Amino acid sequence: LLCVYSRYISFMFVFFFSSRRRHTRYISVTGVQTCALPIYGVEKVKIQPGQSVLLIGAGPIGILFLEMFKAKGAGKILVSEPQEKRAEAAMKAGAARVINPLKENLKNIVMEETARGCDVVVDAVGSRLITAMDCAAKGADILLFGQDANARATIAQDRITRGEFNIIGTYVSRHNFPR
């Protein structure tokens, strides 16, 4: 595990151990923990090389998810993000395409890009389960990561069953280092 992500983790550890200021140490430790969150999520979905991914949300954690999926050999990585600055960051990080869901039809574009939907969909926002299901291929892993305690989705269980979706929740990392 550490080999795949070493370029991301080692920077954090070097920064941590070379720091002389007390407040910087805390920021660095937070950075390591923040980096561990998407690692845990990526490991839970067990992505296979070449599989397509849709990331809903390109905030700091969403970008880390993008980097981790690239490191694991994901194929086409699409990103849904309405904020221009975050969309630019996703493109710089290597997204195949960034879709603004406020201006474009996300589901149609995902189907155009993949022909059947994405193999893995990550809701890094916390309120986009229906959107994730709309864009997922049959048998897809849908990873729910984002937090929104007020989000409510009405879903017919039949939709999950017929789609053969694997709905996976992840909150914090457990037992990631070392492995």
PDB file of N, CA, C and O in Angstrom, residues 14-52:
ATOM      1  N   VAL A  14       8.152  14.166   5.454  1.00  0.00           N
ATOM      2  CA  VAL A  14       9.344  15.010   5.368  1.00  0.00           C
ATOM      3  C   VAL A  14       9.019  16.390   5.922  1.00  0.00           C
ATOM      4  O   VAL A  14       9.757  16.957   6.716  1.00  0.00           O
ATOM      5  N   PHE A  15       7.880  16.928   5.542  1.00  0.00           N
ATOM      6  CA  PHE A  15       7.461  18.232   6.030  1.00  0.00           C
ATOM      7  C   PHE A  15       7.304  18.207   7.549  1.00  0.00           C
ATOM      8  O   PHE A  15       7.752  19.092   8.239  1.00  0.00           O
ATOM      9  N   PHE A  16       6.734  17.141   8.053  1.00  0.00           N
ATOM     10  CA  PHE A  16       6.510  17.011   9.491  1.00  0.00           C
ATOM     11  C   PHE A  16       7.832  16.956  10.247  1.00  0.00           C
ATOM     12  O   PHE A  16       8.050  17.698  11.180  1.00  0.00           O
ATOM     13  N   PHE A  17       8.736  16.120   9.827  1.00  0.00           N
ATOM     14  CA  PHE A  17       9.961  15.926  10.573  1.00  0.00           C
ATOM     15  C   PHE A  17      10.976  17.049  10.381  1.00  0.00           C
ATOM     16  O   PHE A  17      11.841  17.242  11.205  1.00  0.00           O
ATOM     17  N   SER A  18      10.864  17.810   9.297  1.00  0.00           N
ATOM     18  CA  SER A  18      11.816  18.894   9.098  1.00  0.00           C
ATOM     19  C   SER A  18      11.317  20.213   9.688  1.00  0.00           C
ATOM     20  O   SER A  18      12.041  21.186   9.720  1.00  0.00           O
ATOM     21  N   SER A  19      10.094  20.227  10.155  1.00  0.00           N
ATOM     22  CA  SER A  19       9.506  21.448  10.692  1.00  0.00           C
ATOM     23  C   SER A  19      10.081  21.773  12.069  1.00  0.00           C
ATOM     24  O   SER A  19      10.298  20.899  12.891  1.00  0.00           O
ATOM     25  N   ARG A  20      10.310  23.052  12.318  1.00  0.00           N
ATOM     26  CA  ARG A  20      10.809  23.468  13.627  1.00  0.00           C
ATOM     27  C   ARG A  20       9.738  24.214  14.434  1.00  0.00           C
ATOM     28  O   ARG A  20       9.895  24.426  15.609  1.00  0.00           O
ATOM     29  N   ARG A  21       8.662  24.611  13.773  1.00  0.00           N
ATOM     30  CA  ARG A  21       7.623  25.364  14.476  1.00  0.00           C
ATOM     31  C   ARG A  21       6.528  24.429  14.966  1.00  0.00           C
ATOM     32  O   ARG A  21       6.089  23.551  14.250  1.00  0.00           O
ATOM     33  N   ARG A  22       6.097  24.690  16.147  1.00  0.00           N
ATOM     34  CA  ARG A  22       5.080  23.832  16.765  1.00  0.00           C
ATOM     35  C   ARG A  22       3.785  23.802  15.955  1.00  0.00           C
ATOM     36  O   ARG A  22       3.232  22.751  15.691  1.00  0.00           O
ATOM     37  N   HIS A  23       3.255  24.952  15.515  1.00  0.00           N
ATOM     38  CA  HIS A  23       1.982  24.970  14.799  1.00  0.00           C
ATOM     39  C   HIS A  23       2.082  24.257  13.444  1.00  0.00           C
ATOM     40  O   HIS A  23       1.136  23.653  12.991  1.00  0.00           O
ATOM     41  N   THR A  24       3.234  24.291  12.815  1.00  0.00           N
ATOM     42  CA  THR A  24       3.415  23.612  11.540  1.00  0.00           C
ATOM     43  C   THR A  24       3.326  22.099  11.715  1.00  0.00           C
ATOM     44  O   THR A  24       2.793  21.405  10.868  1.00  0.00           O
ATOM     45  N   ARG A  25       3.803  21.591  12.813  1.00  0.00           N
ATOM     46  CA  ARG A  25       3.715  20.152  13.074  1.00  0.00           C
ATOM     47  C   ARG A  25       2.265  19.697  13.084  1.00  0.00           C
ATOM     48  O   ARG A  25       1.921  18.678  12.539  1.00  0.00           O
ATOM     49  N   TYR A  26       1.397  20.450  13.719  1.00  0.00           N
ATOM     50  CA  TYR A  26      -0.002  20.068  13.791  1.00  0.00           C
ATOM     51  C   TYR A  26      -0.639  20.102  12.398  1.00  0.00           C
ATOM     52  O   TYR A  26      -1.401  19.235  12.037  1.00  0.00           O
ATOM     53  N   ILE A  27      -0.306  21.100  11.622  1.00  0.00           N
ATOM     54  CA  ILE A  27      -0.820  21.174  10.259  1.00  0.00           C
ATOM     55  C   ILE A  27      -0.354  19.957   9.466  1.00  0.00           C
ATOM     56  O   ILE A  27      -1.112  19.338   8.743  1.00  0.00           O
ATOM     57  N   SER A  28       0.901  19.570   9.630  1.00  0.00           N
ATOM     58  CA  SER A  28       1.448  18.434   8.903  1.00  0.00           C
ATOM     59  C   SER A  28       0.771  17.131   9.293  1.00  0.00           C
ATOM     60  O   SER A  28       0.453  16.313   8.450  1.00  0.00           O
ATOM     61  N   VAL A  29       0.544  16.929  10.578  1.00  0.00           N
ATOM     62  CA  VAL A  29      -0.133  15.718  11.024  1.00  0.00           C
ATOM     63  C   VAL A  29      -1.541  15.685  10.440  1.00  0.00           C
ATOM     64  O   VAL A  29      -2.013  14.655   9.963  1.00  0.00           O
ATOM     65  N   THR A  30      -2.209  16.813  10.425  1.00  0.00           N
ATOM     66  CA  THR A  30      -3.526  16.885   9.812  1.00  0.00           C
ATOM     67  C   THR A  30      -3.428  16.520   8.339  1.00  0.00           C
ATOM     68  O   THR A  30      -4.276  15.819   7.809  1.00  0.00           O
ATOM     69  N   GLY A  31      -2.376  16.968   7.676  1.00  0.00           N
ATOM     70  CA  GLY A  31      -2.191  16.633   6.268  1.00  0.00           C
ATOM     71  C   GLY A  31      -2.040  15.141   6.051  1.00  0.00           C
ATOM     72  O   GLY A  31      -2.604  14.578   5.118  1.00  0.00           O
ATOM     73  N   VAL A  32      -1.313  14.470   6.908  1.00  0.00           N
ATOM     74  CA  VAL A  32      -1.143  13.025   6.793  1.00  0.00           C
ATOM     75  C   VAL A  32      -2.479  12.330   7.006  1.00  0.00           C
ATOM     76  O   VAL A  32      -2.870  11.447   6.252  1.00  0.00           O
ATOM     77  N   GLN A  33      -3.226  12.745   8.029  1.00  0.00           N
ATOM     78  CA  GLN A  33      -4.537  12.147   8.279  1.00  0.00           C
ATOM     79  C   GLN A  33      -5.469  12.421   7.103  1.00  0.00           C
ATOM     80  O   GLN A  33      -6.192  11.539   6.649  1.00  0.00           O
ATOM     81  N   THR A  34      -5.455  13.646   6.584  1.00  0.00           N
ATOM     82  CA  THR A  34      -6.301  13.998   5.444  1.00  0.00           C
ATOM     83  C   THR A  34      -5.966  13.117   4.254  1.00  0.00           C
ATOM     84  O   THR A  34      -6.856  12.661   3.541  1.00  0.00           O
ATOM     85  N   CYS A  35      -4.712  12.858   4.035  1.00  0.00           N
ATOM     86  CA  CYS A  35      -4.285  11.997   2.931  1.00  0.00           C
ATOM     87  C   CYS A  35      -4.744  10.561   3.153  1.00  0.00           C
ATOM     88  O   CYS A  35      -5.071   9.851   2.205  1.00  0.00           O
ATOM     89  N   ALA A  36      -4.811  10.141   4.390  1.00  0.00           N
ATOM     90  CA  ALA A  36      -5.223   8.768   4.692  1.00  0.00           C
ATOM     91  C   ALA A  36      -6.705   8.534   4.406  1.00  0.00           C
ATOM     92  O   ALA A  36      -7.106   7.411   4.103  1.00  0.00           O
ATOM     93  N   LEU A  37      -7.528   9.564   4.481  1.00  0.00           N
ATOM     94  CA  LEU A  37      -8.968   9.400   4.271  1.00  0.00           C
ATOM     95  C   LEU A  37      -9.293   8.862   2.884  1.00  0.00           C
ATOM     96  O   LEU A  37      -9.997   7.856   2.760  1.00  0.00           O
ATOM     97  N   PRO A  38      -8.804   9.485   1.803  1.00  0.00           N
ATOM     98  CA  PRO A  38      -9.103   8.908   0.488  1.00  0.00           C
ATOM     99  C   PRO A  38      -8.403   7.574   0.248  1.00  0.00           C
ATOM    100  O   PRO A  38      -8.925   6.730  -0.485  1.00  0.00           O
ATOM    101  N   ILE A  39      -7.265   7.354   0.853  1.00  0.00           N
ATOM    102  CA  ILE A  39      -6.611   6.054   0.705  1.00  0.00           C
ATOM    103  C   ILE A  39      -7.547   4.966   1.213  1.00  0.00           C
ATOM    104  O   ILE A  39      -7.752   3.945   0.553  1.00  0.00           O
ATOM    105  N   TYR A  40      -8.129   5.187   2.361  1.00  0.00           N
ATOM    106  CA  TYR A  40      -9.054   4.219   2.943  1.00  0.00           C
ATOM    107  C   TYR A  40     -10.252   3.989   2.018  1.00  0.00           C
ATOM    108  O   TYR A  40     -10.652   2.856   1.762  1.00  0.00           O
ATOM    109  N   GLY A  41     -10.805   5.055   1.476  1.00  0.00           N
ATOM    110  CA  GLY A  41     -11.927   4.927   0.551  1.00  0.00           C
ATOM    111  C   GLY A  41     -11.558   4.183  -0.720  1.00  0.00           C
ATOM    112  O   GLY A  41     -12.285   3.297  -1.177  1.00  0.00           O
ATOM    113  N   VAL A  42     -10.418   4.520  -1.297  1.00  0.00           N
ATOM    114  CA  VAL A  42      -9.966   3.858  -2.524  1.00  0.00           C
ATOM    115  C   VAL A  42      -9.740   2.368  -2.267  1.00  0.00           C
ATOM    116  O   VAL A  42     -10.089   1.524  -3.088  1.00  0.00           O
ATOM    117  N   GLU A  43      -9.175   2.043  -1.123  1.00  0.00           N
ATOM    118  CA  GLU A  43      -8.964   0.634  -0.791  1.00  0.00           C
ATOM    119  C   GLU A  43     -10.290  -0.107  -0.610  1.00  0.00           C
ATOM    120  O   GLU A  43     -10.403  -1.275  -0.959  1.00  0.00           O
ATOM    121  N   LYS A  44     -11.291   0.561  -0.080  1.00  0.00           N
ATOM    122  CA  LYS A  44     -12.580  -0.090   0.131  1.00  0.00           C
ATOM    123  C   LYS A  44     -13.282  -0.429  -1.187  1.00  0.00           C
ATOM    124  O   LYS A  44     -13.972  -1.439  -1.264  1.00  0.00           O
ATOM    125  N   VAL A  45     -13.116   0.381  -2.215  1.00  0.00           N
ATOM    126  CA  VAL A  45     -13.782   0.078  -3.487  1.00  0.00           C
ATOM    127  C   VAL A  45     -13.018  -0.944  -4.322  1.00  0.00           C
ATOM    128  O   VAL A  45     -13.562  -1.496  -5.261  1.00  0.00           O
ATOM    129  N   LYS A  46     -11.779  -1.194  -3.995  1.00  0.00           N
ATOM    130  CA  LYS A  46     -10.970  -2.202  -4.701  1.00  0.00           C
ATOM    131  C   LYS A  46     -10.985  -1.984  -6.217  1.00  0.00           C
ATOM    132  O   LYS A  46     -11.291  -2.885  -6.995  1.00  0.00           O
ATOM    133  N   ILE A  47     -10.645  -0.778  -6.625  1.00  0.00           N
ATOM    134  CA  ILE A  47     -10.641  -0.432  -8.041  1.00  0.00           C
ATOM    135  C   ILE A  47      -9.643  -1.290  -8.808  1.00  0.00           C
ATOM    136  O   ILE A  47      -8.578  -1.637  -8.294  1.00  0.00           O
ATOM    137  N   GLN A  48     -10.018  -1.640 -10.017  1.00  0.00           N
ATOM    138  CA  GLN A  48      -9.162  -2.414 -10.906  1.00  0.00           C
ATOM    139  C   GLN A  48      -8.559  -1.482 -11.954  1.00  0.00           C
ATOM    140  O   GLN A  48      -9.198  -0.496 -12.356  1.00  0.00           O
ATOM    141  N   PRO A  49      -7.350  -1.761 -12.429  1.00  0.00           N
ATOM    142  CA  PRO A  49      -6.736  -0.914 -13.449  1.00  0.00           C
ATOM    143  C   PRO A  49      -7.657  -0.763 -14.664  1.00  0.00           C
ATOM    144  O   PRO A  49      -8.276  -1.722 -15.120  1.00  0.00           O
ATOM    145  N   GLY A  50      -7.768   0.474 -15.130  1.00  0.00           N
ATOM    146  CA  GLY A  50      -8.567   0.765 -16.314  1.00  0.00           C
ATOM    147  C   GLY A  50     -10.022   1.090 -16.038  1.00  0.00           C
ATOM    148  O   GLY A  50     -10.731   1.549 -16.942  1.00  0.00           O
ATOM    149  N   GLN A  51     -10.510   0.871 -14.822  1.00  0.00           N
ATOM    150  CA  GLN A  51     -11.907   1.173 -14.540  1.00  0.00           C
ATOM    151  C   GLN A  51     -12.148   2.681 -14.564  1.00  0.00           C
ATOM    152  O   GLN A  51     -11.281   3.475 -14.194  1.00  0.00           O
ATOM    153  N   SER A  52     -13.352   3.051 -14.968  1.00  0.00           N
ATOM    154  CA  SER A  52     -13.721   4.460 -15.021  1.00  0.00           C
ATOM    155  C   SER A  52     -14.229   4.929 -13.665  1.00  0.00           C
ATOM    156  O   SER A  52     -14.813   4.168 -12.904  1.00  0.00           O
TER     157      SER A  52
END
